[in-house]
mmCIF file with all atom_site columns, C-alpha atoms in Angstrom:
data_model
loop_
_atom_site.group_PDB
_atom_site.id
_atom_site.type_symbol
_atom_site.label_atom_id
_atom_site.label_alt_id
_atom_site.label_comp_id
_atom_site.label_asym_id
_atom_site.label_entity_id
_atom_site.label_seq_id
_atom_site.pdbx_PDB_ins_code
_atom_site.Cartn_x
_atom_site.Cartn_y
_atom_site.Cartn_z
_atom_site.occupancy
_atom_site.B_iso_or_equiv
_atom_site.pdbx_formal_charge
_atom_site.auth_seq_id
_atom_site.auth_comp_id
_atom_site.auth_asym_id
_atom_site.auth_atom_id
_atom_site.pdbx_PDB_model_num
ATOM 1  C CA . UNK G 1 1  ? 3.742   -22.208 19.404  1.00 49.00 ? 1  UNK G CA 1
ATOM 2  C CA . UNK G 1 2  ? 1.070   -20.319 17.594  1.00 61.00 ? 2  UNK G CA 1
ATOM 3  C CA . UNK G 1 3  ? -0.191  -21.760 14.363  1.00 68.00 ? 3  UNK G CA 1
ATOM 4  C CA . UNK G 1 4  ? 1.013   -19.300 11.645  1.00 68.00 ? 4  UNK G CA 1
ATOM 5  C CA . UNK G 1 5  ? -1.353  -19.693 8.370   1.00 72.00 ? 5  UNK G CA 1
ATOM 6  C CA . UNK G 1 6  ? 0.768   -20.729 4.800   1.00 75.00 ? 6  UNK G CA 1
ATOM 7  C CA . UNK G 1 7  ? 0.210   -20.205 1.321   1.00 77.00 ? 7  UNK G CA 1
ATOM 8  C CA . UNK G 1 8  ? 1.527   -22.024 -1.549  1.00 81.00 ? 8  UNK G CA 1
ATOM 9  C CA . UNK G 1 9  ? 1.514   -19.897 -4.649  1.00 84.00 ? 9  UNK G CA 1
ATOM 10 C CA . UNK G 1 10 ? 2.618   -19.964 -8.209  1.00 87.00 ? 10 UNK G CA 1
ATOM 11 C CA . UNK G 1 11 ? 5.243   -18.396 -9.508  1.00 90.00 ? 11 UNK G CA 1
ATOM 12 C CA . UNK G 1 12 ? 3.446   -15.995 -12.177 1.00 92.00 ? 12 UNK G CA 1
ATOM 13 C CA . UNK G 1 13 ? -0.085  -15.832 -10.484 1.00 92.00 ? 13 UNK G CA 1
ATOM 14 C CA . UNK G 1 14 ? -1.145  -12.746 -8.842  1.00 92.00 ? 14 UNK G CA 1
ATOM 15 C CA . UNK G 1 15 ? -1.365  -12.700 -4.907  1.00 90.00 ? 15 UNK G CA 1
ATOM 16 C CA . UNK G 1 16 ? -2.914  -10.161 -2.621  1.00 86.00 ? 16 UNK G CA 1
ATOM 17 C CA . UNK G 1 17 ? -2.727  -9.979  1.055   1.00 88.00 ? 17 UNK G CA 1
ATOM 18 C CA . UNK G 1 18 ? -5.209  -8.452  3.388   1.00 90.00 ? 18 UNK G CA 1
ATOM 19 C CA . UNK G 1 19 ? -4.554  -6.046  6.478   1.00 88.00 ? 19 UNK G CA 1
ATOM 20 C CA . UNK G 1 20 ? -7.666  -5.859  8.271   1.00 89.00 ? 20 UNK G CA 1
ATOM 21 C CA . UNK G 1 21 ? -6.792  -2.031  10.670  1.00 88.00 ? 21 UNK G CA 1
ATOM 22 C CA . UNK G 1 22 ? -8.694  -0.815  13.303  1.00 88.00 ? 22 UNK G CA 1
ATOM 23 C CA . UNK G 1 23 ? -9.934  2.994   12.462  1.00 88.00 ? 23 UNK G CA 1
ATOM 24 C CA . UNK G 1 24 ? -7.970  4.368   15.329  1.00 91.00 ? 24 UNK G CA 1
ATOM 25 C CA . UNK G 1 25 ? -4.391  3.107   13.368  1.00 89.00 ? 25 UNK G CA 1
ATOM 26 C CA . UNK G 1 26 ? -3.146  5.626   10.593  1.00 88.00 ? 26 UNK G CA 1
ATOM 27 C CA . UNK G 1 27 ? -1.191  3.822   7.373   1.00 85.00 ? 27 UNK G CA 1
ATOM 28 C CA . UNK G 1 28 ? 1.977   5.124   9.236   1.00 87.00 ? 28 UNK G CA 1
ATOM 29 C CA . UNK G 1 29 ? 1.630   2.912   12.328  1.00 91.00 ? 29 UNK G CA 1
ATOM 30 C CA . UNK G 1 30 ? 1.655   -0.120  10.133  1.00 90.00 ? 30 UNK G CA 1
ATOM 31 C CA . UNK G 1 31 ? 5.127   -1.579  8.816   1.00 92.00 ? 31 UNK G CA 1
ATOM 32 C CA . UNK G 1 32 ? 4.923   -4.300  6.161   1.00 90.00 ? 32 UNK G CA 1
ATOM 33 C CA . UNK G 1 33 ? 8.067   -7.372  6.857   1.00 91.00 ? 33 UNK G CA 1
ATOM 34 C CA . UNK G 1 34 ? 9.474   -9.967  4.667   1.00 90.00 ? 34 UNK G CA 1
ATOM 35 C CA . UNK G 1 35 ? 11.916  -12.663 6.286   1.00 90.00 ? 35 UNK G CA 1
ATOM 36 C CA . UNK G 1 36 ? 11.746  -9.929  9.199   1.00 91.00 ? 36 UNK G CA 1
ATOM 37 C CA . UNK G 1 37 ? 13.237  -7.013  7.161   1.00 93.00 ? 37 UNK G CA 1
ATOM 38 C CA . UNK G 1 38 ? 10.714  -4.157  5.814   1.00 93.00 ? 38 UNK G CA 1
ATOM 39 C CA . UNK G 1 39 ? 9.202   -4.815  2.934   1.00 88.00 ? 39 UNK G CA 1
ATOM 40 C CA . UNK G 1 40 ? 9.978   -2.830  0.237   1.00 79.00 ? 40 UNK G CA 1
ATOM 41 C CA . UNK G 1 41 ? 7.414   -1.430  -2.802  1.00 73.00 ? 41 UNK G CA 1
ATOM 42 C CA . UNK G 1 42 ? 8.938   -2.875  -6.153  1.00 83.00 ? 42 UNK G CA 1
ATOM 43 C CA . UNK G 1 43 ? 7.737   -3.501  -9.791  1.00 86.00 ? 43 UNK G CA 1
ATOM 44 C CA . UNK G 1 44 ? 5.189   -6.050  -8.630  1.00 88.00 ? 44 UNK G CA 1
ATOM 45 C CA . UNK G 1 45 ? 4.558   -5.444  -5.115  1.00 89.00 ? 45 UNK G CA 1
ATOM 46 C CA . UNK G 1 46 ? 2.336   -2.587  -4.277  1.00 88.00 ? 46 UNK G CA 1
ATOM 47 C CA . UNK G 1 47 ? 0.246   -1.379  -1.567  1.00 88.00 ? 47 UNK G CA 1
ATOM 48 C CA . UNK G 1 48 ? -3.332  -0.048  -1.572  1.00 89.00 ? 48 UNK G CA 1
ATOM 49 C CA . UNK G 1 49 ? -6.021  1.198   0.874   1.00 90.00 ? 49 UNK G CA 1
ATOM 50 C CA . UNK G 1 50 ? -9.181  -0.326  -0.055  1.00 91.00 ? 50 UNK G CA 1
ATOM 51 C CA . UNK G 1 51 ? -11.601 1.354   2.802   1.00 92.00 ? 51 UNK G CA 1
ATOM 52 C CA . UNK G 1 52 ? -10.713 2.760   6.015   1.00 90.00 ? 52 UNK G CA 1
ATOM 53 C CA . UNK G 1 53 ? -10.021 -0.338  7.494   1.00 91.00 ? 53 UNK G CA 1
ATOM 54 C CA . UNK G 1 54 ? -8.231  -2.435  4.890   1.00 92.00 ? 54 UNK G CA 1
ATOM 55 C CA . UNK G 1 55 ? -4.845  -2.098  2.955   1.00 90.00 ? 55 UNK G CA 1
ATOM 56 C CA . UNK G 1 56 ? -3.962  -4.986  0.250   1.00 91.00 ? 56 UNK G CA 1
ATOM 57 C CA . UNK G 1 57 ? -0.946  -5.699  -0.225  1.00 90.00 ? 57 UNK G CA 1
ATOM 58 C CA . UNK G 1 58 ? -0.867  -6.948  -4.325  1.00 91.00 ? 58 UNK G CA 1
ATOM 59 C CA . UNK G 1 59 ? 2.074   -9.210  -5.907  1.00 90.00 ? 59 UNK G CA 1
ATOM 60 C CA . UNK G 1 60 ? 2.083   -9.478  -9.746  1.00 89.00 ? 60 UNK G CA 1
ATOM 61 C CA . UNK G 1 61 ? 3.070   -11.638 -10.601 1.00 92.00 ? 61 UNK G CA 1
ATOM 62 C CA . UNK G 1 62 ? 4.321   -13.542 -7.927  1.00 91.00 ? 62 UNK G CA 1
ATOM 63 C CA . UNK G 1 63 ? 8.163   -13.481 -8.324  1.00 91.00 ? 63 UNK G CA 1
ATOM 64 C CA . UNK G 1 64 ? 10.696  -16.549 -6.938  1.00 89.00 ? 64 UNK G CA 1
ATOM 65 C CA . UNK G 1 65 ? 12.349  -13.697 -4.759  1.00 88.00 ? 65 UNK G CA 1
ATOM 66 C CA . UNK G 1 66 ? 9.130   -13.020 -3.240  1.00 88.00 ? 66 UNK G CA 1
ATOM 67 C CA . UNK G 1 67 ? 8.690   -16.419 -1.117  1.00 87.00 ? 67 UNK G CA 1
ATOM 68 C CA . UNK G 1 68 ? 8.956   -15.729 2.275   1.00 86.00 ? 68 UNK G CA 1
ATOM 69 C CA . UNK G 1 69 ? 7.585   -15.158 5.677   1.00 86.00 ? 69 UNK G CA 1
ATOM 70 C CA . UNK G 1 70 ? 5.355   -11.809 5.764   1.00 86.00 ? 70 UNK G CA 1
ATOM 71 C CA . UNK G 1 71 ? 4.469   -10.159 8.899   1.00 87.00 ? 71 UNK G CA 1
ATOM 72 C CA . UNK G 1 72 ? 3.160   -6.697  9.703   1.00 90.00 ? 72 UNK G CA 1
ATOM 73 C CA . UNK G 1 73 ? 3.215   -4.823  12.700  1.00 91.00 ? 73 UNK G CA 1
ATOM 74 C CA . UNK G 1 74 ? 0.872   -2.006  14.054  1.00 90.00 ? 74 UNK G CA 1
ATOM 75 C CA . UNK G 1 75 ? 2.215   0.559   16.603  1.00 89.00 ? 75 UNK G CA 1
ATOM 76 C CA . UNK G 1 76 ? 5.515   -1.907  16.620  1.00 87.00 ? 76 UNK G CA 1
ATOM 77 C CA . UNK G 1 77 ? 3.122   -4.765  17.967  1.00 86.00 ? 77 UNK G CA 1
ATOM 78 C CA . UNK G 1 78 ? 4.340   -7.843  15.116  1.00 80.00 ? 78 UNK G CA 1
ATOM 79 C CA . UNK G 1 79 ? 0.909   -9.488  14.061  1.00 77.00 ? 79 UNK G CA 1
ATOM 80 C CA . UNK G 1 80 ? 0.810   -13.021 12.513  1.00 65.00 ? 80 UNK G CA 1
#
C-alpha cells in the first residue's frame, strides 16, 4: 500500500494544490478527480497554469463539500 500524503484544512482558509507536468503533457492530457469522479470548476475552485510545467489548482475558501480524496491523472495514468 502506497503512502498517500493528507491535509487537514479549515473550513474558510484558502487551499491550493500543485500539479507539477512534464513539458511533453498538454493541459488536455491531465484530468482533475474528487472521490474518483472529475472534478468540476465551481465558485471557489479554479484552475490556473502558473509556468509550463505547473497548474494550481486554488479552493477559496475551502468549502465542507470540498473534503475529499483528489487525484489527477495524466494520459489516463491516476497519480497520487
Amino acid at each position: 500500500k502506497e503512502n498517500i500524503p493528507v491535509h487537514e484544512v479549515t473550513e474558510g482558509d484558502m487551499m491550493h494544490l500543485t500539479v507539477e507536468k512534464p513539458t511533453t503533457v498538454n493541459l488536455s492530457d491531465i484530468k482533475l478527480y474528487k472521490n474518483n469522479q472529475p472534478l468540476l470548476t465551481s465558485k471557489n475552485i479554479h484552475t490556473e497554469t502558473t509556468s509550463p510545467t505547473t497548474l494550481d489548482i486554488k479552493f477559496s475558501p475551502v468549502e465542507l463539500i470540498d473534503c475529499g480524496y483528489y487525484s489527477i491523472s495524466i494520459r489516463d495514468q491516476i497519480q497520487p
